[in-house]
Coordinates of C-alpha atoms in Angstrom, one line a residue:
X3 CA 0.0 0.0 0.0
X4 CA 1.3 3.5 -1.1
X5 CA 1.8 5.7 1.7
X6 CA -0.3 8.9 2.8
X7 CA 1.3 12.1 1.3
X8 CA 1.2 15.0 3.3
X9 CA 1.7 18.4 1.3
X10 CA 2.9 21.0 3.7
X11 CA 5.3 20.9 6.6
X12 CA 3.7 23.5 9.1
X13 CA 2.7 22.4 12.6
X14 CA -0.8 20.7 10.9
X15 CA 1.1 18.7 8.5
X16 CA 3.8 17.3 11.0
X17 CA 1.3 16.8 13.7
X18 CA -1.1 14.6 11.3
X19 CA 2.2 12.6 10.0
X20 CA 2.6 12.0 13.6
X21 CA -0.6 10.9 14.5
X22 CA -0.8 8.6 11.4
X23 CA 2.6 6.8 12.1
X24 CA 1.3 6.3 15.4
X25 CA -1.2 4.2 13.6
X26 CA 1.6 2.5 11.5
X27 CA 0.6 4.5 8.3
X28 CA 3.9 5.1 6.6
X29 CA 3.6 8.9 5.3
X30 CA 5.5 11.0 2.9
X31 CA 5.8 14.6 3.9
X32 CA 5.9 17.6 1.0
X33 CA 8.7 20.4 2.2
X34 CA 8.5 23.4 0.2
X35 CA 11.3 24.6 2.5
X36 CA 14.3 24.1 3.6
X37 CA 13.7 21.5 6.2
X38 CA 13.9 24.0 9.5
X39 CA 11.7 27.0 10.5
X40 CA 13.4 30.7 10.6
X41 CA 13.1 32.0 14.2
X42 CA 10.1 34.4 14.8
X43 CA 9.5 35.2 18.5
X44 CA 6.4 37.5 16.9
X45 CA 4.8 35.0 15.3
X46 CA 3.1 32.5 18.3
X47 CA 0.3 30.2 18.7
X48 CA -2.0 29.7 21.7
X49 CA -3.1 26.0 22.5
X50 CA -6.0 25.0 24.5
X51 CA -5.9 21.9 27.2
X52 CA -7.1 19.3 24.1
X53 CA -4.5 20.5 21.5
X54 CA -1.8 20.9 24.1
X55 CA -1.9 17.3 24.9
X56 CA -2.5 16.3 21.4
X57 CA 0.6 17.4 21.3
X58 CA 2.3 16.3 23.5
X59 CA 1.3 13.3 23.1
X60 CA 3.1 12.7 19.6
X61 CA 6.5 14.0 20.8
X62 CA 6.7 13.1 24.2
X63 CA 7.8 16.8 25.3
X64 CA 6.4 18.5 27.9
X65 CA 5.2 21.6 26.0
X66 CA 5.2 23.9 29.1
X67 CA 9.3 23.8 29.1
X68 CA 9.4 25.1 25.9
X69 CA 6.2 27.3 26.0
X70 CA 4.7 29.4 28.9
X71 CA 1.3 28.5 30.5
X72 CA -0.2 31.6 31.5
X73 CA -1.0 31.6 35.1
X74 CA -3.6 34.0 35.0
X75 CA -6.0 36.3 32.6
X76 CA -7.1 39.7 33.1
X77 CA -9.3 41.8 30.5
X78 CA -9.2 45.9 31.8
X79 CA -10.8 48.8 30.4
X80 CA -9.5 52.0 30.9
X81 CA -7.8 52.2 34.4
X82 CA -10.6 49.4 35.3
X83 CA -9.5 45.8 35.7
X84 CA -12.7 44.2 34.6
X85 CA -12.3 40.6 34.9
X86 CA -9.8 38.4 36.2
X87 CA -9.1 34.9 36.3
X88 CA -6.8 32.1 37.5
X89 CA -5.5 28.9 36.3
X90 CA -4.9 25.6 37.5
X91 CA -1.9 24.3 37.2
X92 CA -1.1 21.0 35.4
X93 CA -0.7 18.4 38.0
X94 CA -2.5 20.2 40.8
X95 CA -5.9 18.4 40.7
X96 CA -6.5 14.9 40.9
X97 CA -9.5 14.0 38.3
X98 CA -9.8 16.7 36.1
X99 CA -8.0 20.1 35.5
X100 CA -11.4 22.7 35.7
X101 CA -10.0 26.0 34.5
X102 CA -6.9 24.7 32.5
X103 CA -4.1 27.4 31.5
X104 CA -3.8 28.1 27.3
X105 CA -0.2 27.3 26.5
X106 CA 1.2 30.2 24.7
X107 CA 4.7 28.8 22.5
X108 CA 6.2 30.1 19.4
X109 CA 5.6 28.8 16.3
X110 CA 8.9 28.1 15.5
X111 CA 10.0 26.1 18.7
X112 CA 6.6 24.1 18.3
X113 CA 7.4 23.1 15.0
X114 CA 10.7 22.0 15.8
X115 CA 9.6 20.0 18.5
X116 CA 7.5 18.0 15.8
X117 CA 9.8 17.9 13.4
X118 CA 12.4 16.2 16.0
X119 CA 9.7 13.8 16.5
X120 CA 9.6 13.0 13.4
X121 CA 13.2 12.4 13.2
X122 CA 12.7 9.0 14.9
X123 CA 9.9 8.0 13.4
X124 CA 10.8 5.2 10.6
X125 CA 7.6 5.3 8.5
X126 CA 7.5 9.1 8.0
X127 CA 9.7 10.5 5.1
X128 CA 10.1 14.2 4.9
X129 CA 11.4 15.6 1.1
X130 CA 12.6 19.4 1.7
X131 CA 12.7 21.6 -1.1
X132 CA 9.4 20.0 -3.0
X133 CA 7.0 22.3 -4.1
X134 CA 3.5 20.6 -5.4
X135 CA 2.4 21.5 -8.7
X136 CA 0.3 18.5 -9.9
X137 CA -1.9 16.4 -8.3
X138 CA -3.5 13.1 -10.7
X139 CA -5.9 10.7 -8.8
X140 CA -7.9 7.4 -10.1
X141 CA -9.7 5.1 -8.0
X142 CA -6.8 3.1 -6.3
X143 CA -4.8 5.8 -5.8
X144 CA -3.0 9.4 -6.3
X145 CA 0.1 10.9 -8.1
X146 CA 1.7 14.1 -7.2
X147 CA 4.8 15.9 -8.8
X148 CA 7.3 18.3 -7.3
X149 CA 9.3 20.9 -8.6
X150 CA 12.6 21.7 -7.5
X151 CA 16.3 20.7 -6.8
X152 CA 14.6 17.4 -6.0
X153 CA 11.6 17.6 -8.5
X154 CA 9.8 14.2 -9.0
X155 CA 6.4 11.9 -9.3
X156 CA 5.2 10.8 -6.0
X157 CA 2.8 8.1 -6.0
X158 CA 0.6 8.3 -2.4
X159 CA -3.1 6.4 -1.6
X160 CA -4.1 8.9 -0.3
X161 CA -3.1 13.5 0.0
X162 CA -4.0 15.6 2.3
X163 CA -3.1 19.6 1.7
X164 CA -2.3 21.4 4.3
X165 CA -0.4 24.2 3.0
X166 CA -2.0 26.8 4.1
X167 CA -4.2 29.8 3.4
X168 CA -2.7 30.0 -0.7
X169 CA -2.9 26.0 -0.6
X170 CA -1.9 24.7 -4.2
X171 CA -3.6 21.2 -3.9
X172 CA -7.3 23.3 -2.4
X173 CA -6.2 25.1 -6.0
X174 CA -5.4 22.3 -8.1
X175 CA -9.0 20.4 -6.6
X176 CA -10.8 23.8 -7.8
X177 CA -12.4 23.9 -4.5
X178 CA -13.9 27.3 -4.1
X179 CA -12.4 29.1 -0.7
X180 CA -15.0 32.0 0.2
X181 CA -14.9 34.1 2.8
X182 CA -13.8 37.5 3.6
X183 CA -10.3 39.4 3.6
X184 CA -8.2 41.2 6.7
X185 CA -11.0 41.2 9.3
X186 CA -8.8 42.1 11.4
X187 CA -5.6 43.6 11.7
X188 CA -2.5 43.7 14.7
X189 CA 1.0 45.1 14.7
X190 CA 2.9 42.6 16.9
X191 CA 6.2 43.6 19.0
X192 CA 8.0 40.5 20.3
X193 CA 10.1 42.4 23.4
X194 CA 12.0 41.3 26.2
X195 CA 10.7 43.5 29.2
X196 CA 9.5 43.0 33.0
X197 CA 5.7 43.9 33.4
X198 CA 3.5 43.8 36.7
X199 CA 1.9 41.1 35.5
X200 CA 4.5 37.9 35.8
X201 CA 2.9 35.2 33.6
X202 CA -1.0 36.6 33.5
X203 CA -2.1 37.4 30.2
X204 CA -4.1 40.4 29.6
X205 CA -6.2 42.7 27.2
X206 CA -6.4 45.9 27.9
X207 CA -9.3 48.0 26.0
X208 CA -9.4 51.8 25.5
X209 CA -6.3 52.2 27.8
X210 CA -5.9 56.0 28.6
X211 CA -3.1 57.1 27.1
X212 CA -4.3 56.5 23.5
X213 CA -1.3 59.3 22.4
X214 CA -0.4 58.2 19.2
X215 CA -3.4 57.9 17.5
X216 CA -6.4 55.4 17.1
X217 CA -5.0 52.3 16.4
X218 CA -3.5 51.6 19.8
X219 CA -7.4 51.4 21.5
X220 CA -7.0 47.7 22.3
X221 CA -3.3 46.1 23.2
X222 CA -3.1 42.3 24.1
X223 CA 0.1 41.0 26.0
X224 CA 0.8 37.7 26.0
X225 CA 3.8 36.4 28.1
X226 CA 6.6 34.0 26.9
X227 CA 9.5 32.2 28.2
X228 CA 12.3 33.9 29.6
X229 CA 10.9 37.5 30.2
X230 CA 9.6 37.5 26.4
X231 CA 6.4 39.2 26.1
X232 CA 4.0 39.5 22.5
X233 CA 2.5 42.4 22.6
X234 CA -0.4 42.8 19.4
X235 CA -2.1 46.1 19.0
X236 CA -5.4 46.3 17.0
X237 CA -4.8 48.3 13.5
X238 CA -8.0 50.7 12.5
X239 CA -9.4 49.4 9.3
X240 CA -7.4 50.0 6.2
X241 CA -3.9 49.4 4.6
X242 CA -1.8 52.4 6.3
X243 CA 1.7 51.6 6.3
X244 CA 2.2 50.7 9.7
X245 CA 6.3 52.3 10.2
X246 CA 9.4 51.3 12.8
X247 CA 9.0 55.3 14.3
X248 CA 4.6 54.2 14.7
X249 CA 5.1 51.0 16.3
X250 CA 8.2 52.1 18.8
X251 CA 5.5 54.5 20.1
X252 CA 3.2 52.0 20.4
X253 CA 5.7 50.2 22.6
X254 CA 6.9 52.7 24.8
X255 CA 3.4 54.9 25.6
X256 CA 1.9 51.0 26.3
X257 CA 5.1 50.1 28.6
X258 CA 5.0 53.5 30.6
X259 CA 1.1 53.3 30.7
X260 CA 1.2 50.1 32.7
X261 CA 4.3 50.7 34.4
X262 CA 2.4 54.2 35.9
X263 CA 5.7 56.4 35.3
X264 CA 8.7 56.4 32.6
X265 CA 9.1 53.3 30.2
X266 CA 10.8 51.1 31.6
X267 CA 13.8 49.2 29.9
X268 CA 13.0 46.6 27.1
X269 CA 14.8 45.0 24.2
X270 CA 13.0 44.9 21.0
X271 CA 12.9 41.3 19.1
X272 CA 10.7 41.2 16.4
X273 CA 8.3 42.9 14.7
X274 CA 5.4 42.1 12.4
X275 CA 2.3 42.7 11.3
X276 CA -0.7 39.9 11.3
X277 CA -3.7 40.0 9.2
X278 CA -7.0 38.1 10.1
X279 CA -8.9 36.7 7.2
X280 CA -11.8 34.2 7.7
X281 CA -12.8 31.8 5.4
X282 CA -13.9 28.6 4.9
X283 CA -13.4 26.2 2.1
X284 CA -16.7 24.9 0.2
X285 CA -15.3 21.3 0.4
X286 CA -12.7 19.3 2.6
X287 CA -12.3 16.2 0.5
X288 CA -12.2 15.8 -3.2
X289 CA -12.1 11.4 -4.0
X290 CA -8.8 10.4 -2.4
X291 CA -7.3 14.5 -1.5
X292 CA -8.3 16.1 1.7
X293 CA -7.7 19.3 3.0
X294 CA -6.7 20.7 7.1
X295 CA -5.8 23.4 8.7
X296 CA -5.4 27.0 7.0
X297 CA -5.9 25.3 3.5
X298 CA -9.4 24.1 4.8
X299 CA -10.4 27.4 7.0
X300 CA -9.3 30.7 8.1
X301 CA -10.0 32.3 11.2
X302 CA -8.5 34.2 14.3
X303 CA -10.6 37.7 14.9
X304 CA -11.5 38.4 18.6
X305 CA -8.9 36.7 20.2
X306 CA -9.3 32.7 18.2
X307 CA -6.7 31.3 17.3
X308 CA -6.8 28.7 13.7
X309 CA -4.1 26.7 14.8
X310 CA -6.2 24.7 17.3
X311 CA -8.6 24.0 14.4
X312 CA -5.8 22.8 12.4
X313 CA -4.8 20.4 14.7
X314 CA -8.3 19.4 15.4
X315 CA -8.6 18.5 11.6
X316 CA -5.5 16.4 11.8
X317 CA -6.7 14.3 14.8
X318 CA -9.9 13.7 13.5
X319 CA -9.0 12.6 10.1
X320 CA -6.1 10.8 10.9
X321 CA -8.0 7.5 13.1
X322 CA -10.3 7.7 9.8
X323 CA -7.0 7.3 7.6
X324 CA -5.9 4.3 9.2
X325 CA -8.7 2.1 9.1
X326 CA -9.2 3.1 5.2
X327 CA -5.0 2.3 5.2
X328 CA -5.1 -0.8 6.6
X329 CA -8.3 -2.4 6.1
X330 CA -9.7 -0.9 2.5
X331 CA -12.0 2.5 2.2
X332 CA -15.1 3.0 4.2
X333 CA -16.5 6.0 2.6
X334 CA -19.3 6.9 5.4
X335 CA -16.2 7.3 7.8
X336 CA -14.2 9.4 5.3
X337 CA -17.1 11.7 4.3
X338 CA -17.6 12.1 7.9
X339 CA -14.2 14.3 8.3
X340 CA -15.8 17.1 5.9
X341 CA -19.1 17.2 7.9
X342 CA -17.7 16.6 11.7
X343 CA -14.8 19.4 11.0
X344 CA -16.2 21.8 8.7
X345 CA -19.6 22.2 10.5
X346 CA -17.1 23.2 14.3
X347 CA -15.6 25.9 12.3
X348 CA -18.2 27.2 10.6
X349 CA -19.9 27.1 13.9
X350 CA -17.2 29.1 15.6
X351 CA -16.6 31.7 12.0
X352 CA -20.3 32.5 12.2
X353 CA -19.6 33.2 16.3
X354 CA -16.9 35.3 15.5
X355 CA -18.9 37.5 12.7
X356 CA -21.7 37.8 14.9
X357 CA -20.3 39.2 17.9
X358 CA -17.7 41.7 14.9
X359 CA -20.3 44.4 14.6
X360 CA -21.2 45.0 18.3
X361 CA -17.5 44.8 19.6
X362 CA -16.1 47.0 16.5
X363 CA -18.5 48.9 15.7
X364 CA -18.9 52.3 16.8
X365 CA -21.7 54.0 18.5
X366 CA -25.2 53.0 18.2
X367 CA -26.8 50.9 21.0
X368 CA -23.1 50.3 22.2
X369 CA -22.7 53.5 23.3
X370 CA -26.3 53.7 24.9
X371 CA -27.1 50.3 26.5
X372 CA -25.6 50.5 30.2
X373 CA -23.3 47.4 30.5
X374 CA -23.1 46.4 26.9
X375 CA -19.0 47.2 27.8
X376 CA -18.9 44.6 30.2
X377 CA -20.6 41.8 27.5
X378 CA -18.0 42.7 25.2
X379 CA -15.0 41.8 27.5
X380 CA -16.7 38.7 28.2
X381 CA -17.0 38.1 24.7
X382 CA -13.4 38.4 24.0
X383 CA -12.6 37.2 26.7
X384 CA -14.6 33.6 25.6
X385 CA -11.9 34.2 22.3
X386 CA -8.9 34.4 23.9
X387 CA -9.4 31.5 26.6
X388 CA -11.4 29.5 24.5
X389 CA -14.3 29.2 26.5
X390 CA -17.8 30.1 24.5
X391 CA -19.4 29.9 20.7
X392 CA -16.5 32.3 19.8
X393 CA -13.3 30.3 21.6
X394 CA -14.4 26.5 22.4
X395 CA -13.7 23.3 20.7
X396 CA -16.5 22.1 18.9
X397 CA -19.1 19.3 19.3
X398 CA -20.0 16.3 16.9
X399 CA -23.1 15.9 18.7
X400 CA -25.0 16.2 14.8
X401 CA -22.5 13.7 13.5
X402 CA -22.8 11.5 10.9
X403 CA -21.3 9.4 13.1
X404 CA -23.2 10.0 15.9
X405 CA -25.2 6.8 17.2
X406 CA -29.2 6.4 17.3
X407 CA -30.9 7.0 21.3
X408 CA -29.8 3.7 22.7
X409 CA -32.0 2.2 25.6
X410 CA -29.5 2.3 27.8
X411 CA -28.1 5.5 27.8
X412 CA -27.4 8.1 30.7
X413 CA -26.4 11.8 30.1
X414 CA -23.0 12.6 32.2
X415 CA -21.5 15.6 32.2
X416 CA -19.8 15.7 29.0
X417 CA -22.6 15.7 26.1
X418 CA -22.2 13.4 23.5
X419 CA -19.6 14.5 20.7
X420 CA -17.6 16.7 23.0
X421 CA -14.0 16.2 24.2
X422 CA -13.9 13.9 27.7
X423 CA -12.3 15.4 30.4
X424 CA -9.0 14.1 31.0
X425 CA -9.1 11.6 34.1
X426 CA -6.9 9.1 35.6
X427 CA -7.9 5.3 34.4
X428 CA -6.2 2.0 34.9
X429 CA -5.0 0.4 31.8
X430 CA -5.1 -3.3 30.9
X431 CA -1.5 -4.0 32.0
X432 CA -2.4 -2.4 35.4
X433 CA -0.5 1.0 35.0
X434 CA -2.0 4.2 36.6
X435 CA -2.1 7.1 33.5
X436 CA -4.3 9.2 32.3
X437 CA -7.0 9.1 29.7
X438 CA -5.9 11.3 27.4
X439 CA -2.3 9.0 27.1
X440 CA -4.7 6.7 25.5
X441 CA -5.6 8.8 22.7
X442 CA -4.2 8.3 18.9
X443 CA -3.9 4.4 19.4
X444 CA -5.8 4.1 16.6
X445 CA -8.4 2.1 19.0
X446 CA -12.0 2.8 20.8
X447 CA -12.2 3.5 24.2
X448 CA -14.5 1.6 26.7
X449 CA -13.7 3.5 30.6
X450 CA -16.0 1.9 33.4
X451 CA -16.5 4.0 36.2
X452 CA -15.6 2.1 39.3
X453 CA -15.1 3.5 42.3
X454 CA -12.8 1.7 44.7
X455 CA -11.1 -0.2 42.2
X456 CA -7.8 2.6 42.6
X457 CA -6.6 0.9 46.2
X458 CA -6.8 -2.3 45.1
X459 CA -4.4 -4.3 42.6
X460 CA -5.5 -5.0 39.2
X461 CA -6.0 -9.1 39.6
X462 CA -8.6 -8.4 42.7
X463 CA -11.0 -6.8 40.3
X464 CA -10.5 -7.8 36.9
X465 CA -12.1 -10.7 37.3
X466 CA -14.9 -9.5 39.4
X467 CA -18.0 -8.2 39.5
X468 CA -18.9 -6.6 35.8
X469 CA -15.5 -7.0 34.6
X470 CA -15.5 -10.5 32.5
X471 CA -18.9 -9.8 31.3
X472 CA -17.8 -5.9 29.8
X473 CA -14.2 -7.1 28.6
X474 CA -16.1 -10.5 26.5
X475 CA -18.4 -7.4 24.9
X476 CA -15.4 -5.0 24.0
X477 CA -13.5 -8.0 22.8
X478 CA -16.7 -8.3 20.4
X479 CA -16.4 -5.0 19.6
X480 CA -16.4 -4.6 15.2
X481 CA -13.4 -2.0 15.8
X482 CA -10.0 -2.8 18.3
X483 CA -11.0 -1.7 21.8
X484 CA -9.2 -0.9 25.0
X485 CA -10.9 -1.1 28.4
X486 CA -9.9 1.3 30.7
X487 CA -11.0 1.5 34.4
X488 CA -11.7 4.7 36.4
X489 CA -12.5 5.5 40.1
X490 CA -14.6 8.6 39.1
X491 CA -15.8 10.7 36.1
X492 CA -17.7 13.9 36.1
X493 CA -21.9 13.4 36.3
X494 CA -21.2 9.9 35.8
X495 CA -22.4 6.9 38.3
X496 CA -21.0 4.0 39.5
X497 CA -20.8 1.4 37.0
X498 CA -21.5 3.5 34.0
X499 CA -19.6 2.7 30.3
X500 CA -18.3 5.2 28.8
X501 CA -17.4 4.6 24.7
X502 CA -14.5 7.1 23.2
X503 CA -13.6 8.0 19.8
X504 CA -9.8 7.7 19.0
X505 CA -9.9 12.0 18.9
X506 CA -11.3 11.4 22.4
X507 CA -14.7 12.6 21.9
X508 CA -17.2 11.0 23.9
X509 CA -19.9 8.5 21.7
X510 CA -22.2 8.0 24.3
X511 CA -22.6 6.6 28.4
X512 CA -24.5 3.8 29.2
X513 CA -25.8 2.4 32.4
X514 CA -24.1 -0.8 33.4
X515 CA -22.9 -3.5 31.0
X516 CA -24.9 -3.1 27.8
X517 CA -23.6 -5.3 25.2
X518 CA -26.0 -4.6 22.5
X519 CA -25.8 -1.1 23.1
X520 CA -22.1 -1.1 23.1
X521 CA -22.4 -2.9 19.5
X522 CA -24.5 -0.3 18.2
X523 CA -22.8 2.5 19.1
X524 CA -19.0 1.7 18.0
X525 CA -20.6 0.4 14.6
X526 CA -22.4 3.7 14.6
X527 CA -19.1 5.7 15.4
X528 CA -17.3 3.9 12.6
X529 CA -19.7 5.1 9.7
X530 CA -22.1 1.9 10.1
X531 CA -21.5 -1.8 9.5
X532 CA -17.6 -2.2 9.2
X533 CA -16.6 -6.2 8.5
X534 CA -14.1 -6.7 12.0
X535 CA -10.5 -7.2 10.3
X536 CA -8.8 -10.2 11.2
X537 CA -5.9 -8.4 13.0
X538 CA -8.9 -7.0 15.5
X539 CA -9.8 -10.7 16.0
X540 CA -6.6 -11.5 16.6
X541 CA -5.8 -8.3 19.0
X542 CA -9.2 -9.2 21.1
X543 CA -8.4 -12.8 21.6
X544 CA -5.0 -12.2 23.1
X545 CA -6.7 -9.9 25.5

């Protein structure tokens, strides 16, 4: 079998080539570069809890040593701190993490610490210096060709583009890519400087110096590591030039307005200028060539950042590669990437364009309606943190996917098609980790909740009680399963089965041992009846 060919080497790209040699789905990755990312300390991504430990999960690094998790927001108006907040630590609470800290990282180190990944990883072939510019497909599979130093055919089952917002394979599938242009824009000063804030976050609307002209009436500071801040100021609408002598007063009136006296001393690291666009691609698959990330959607007004998205699309299509990769297409599971990922981000686009004209628009009801100020710092607030239509991860809950009511099923606290919360389970072997370790296996996930069973050794339990009846039904399972067992999960009750999608979004909860049920609703994740593959059979009765 031909491998997958990735086109695109950004943080999407690597992180899907991960995820599909985790599922022993040798890949081919498409470099139009030079093999290494040029060092940008103004150009950063912010990662919420799921996408953090996507990450993390494919290269084994802990991104908080390398990135900065803030330890606190604060959204101020004025001279008026509006809102603040503060977040957990990682580590610091035993089930579940309930207001997690955004990991804020540059682009560059992230990328590097995927691309290191994928140094080790045998069945992933990176080929730098091979730009795309054909793309041939029949039925059994796809041909590419690259020009360059290194220009050749490449013969693939299956493509995925995600080469971002000027993608050449979303070009070359003539897949329309509507939306609208530079929404937004920021001028951006990466600066090494020491603020009153250590570590928090913070937007600061209409601050009161204002001196050097309109387009510093909103400043967000995000902090990075080693002193290094990101500051972003919000450009008024237009294409002005925006000059060294402009943006140097931006930084010092902003550094001497929250210092409360003379600007204090800073050293200037980068500079740049970053345009929102939002827009969203018509369709996300075209016969055997997908799209992800910026190729498939654009977005990042009001404080959202596209990059979680990205990596969203790359865990959800790549457990519906694998099967295809190893076992033969099933076209219900593939179509079911378009609909799951495109219908999140149009969700959260249409959030975003809702909430544009009352936060950026000028007088009218905003400047009449008493507290309509304090709505729109929760607003962006809900971008920035991810919480909210405009900031959080999307359901699946109107999946294709998604199983019929089932007799035996009991709501919990995480809705059906929504990420679970990340607990700690007992594995098979007997080892104490956490739930979202099991991710990306390229296997469903069956989690009893069993309180008790933490002080007590594995071979008390497993063979007691519910056990032998619920492992016999996940070894029947049409799909490869692994049971997990945990003391508690949130809303849940004792002896309730929880079923997980590889991207760890919850299928549905049942009430006790349901075997039937069980059936139903892993054949209903998998795009309907899938014949069990013989290496399944094989897996379950070595269990």
């Amino acid at each position: 079998m031909d491998p997958v060919i990735i086109v695109g080497a950004g943080p999407v790209g690597l992180t899907l080539a991960l995820a599909l040699a985790r599922q022993e789905v040798p890949c081919v990755v498409l470099d139009e570069g030079p093999g290494k990312d040029e060092p940008r300390l103004a150009r950063t991504v912010v990662l919420r809890e799921d996408t953090t430990a996507l990450v993390e999960r494919l290269t084994d690094v802990p991104l908080g040593e390398i990135g900065t998790r803030w330890a606190g927001w604060r959204s101020m108006r004025r001279k008026q701190v509006m809102r603040e907040v503060s977040f957990d630590s990682v580590g610091e609470q035993p089930a579940s993490l309930t207001n997690p800290a955004p990991l804020h990282i540059a682009q560059h180190v992230l990328t590097g610490a995927l691309r290191a990944a994928l140094g080790d990883e045998p069945l992933v072939k990176v080929a730098v210096d091979s730009r795309l510019d054909a793309v041939e497909q029949e039925p059994s599979g796809v041909t590419v060709h690259t020009r360059g130093p290194k220009g050749t055919w490449w013969r693939g089952s299956y493509v995925v583009g995600c080469d971002g917002p000027r993608s050449t394979v979303r070009k070359l599938m003539d897949i329309r890519f509507p939306g609208r242009t530079a929404v937004e824009r920021h001028a951006v000063a990466a600066l090494r400087v020491e603020l009153p804030w250590q570590g928090q976050a913070l937007l600061h609307r209409m601050p009161p110096w204002r001196t050097s002209g309109p387009s510093s009436g909103e400043v967000t500071g995000r902090p990075l590591p080693e002193g290094v801040w990101r500051l972003d100021w919000l450009l008024p609408p237009g294409k002005d030039l925006v000059t060294p002598e402009l943006l140097v007063a931006h930084v010092r009136e902003t550094l001497a307005g929250w210092s409360d006296g003379p600007t204090p001393s800073y050293e200037l690291l980068d500079t740049g200028v970053h345009t929102v666009h939002h827009r969203l691609a018509r369709r996300w698959r075209v016969g055997r060539v997908f799209i992800a990330g910026d190729a498939a959607h654009c977005l990042g007004t009001l404080g959202t950042h596209g990059l979680d998205e990205g990596l969203r699309d790359a865990d959800n299509l790549a457990w519906k590669l694998a099967p295809a990769w190893h076992h033969g297409s099933h076209e219900a599971l593939l179509d079911s990437y378009q609909a799951e990922r495109r219908a999140a981000v149009a969700a959260r686009l249409r959030a975003a364009d809702q909430a544009l004209p009352l936060l950026r628009g000028g007088g009218g009801l905003r400047a009449v309606v008493a507290g309509s100020g304090r709505g729109h710092d929760a607003l962006l607030m809900d971008g920035h943190l991810g919480q909210g239509a405009i900031g959080a991860p999307g359901s699946y809950a109107d999946s294709p996917l998604a199983p019929p009511q089932l007799e035996g099923e009991v709501p919990v606290d995480t809705p059906p098609g929504t990420p679970v919360v990340d607990v700690p389970v007992t594995a098979e072997d007997g080892s104490f980790v956490r739930l979202r370790d099991r991710l990306g296996r390229g296997a469903l996930l069956v989690l009893l909740i069993a309180p008790g069973t933490g002080v007590w050794e594995r071979k008390h339990w497993a063979t007691a009680g519910l056990m032998p009846r619920l492992a016999a039904a996940v070894t029947a399972l049409p799909y490869p399963a692994e049971l997990l067992v945990a003391e508690s999960y949130p809303g849940a009750a004792a002896h309730a089965v929880l079923l997980v999608r590889p991207d760890g979004h919850l299928v549905t909860a049942l009430s006790g041992v349901r075997p039937a049920d069980l059936y139903a609703a892993a054949e209903a994740a998998l795009g309907g009846p899938v014949k069990a593959p013989e290496e399944a059979g094989a897996a379950a009765g070595s269990r």
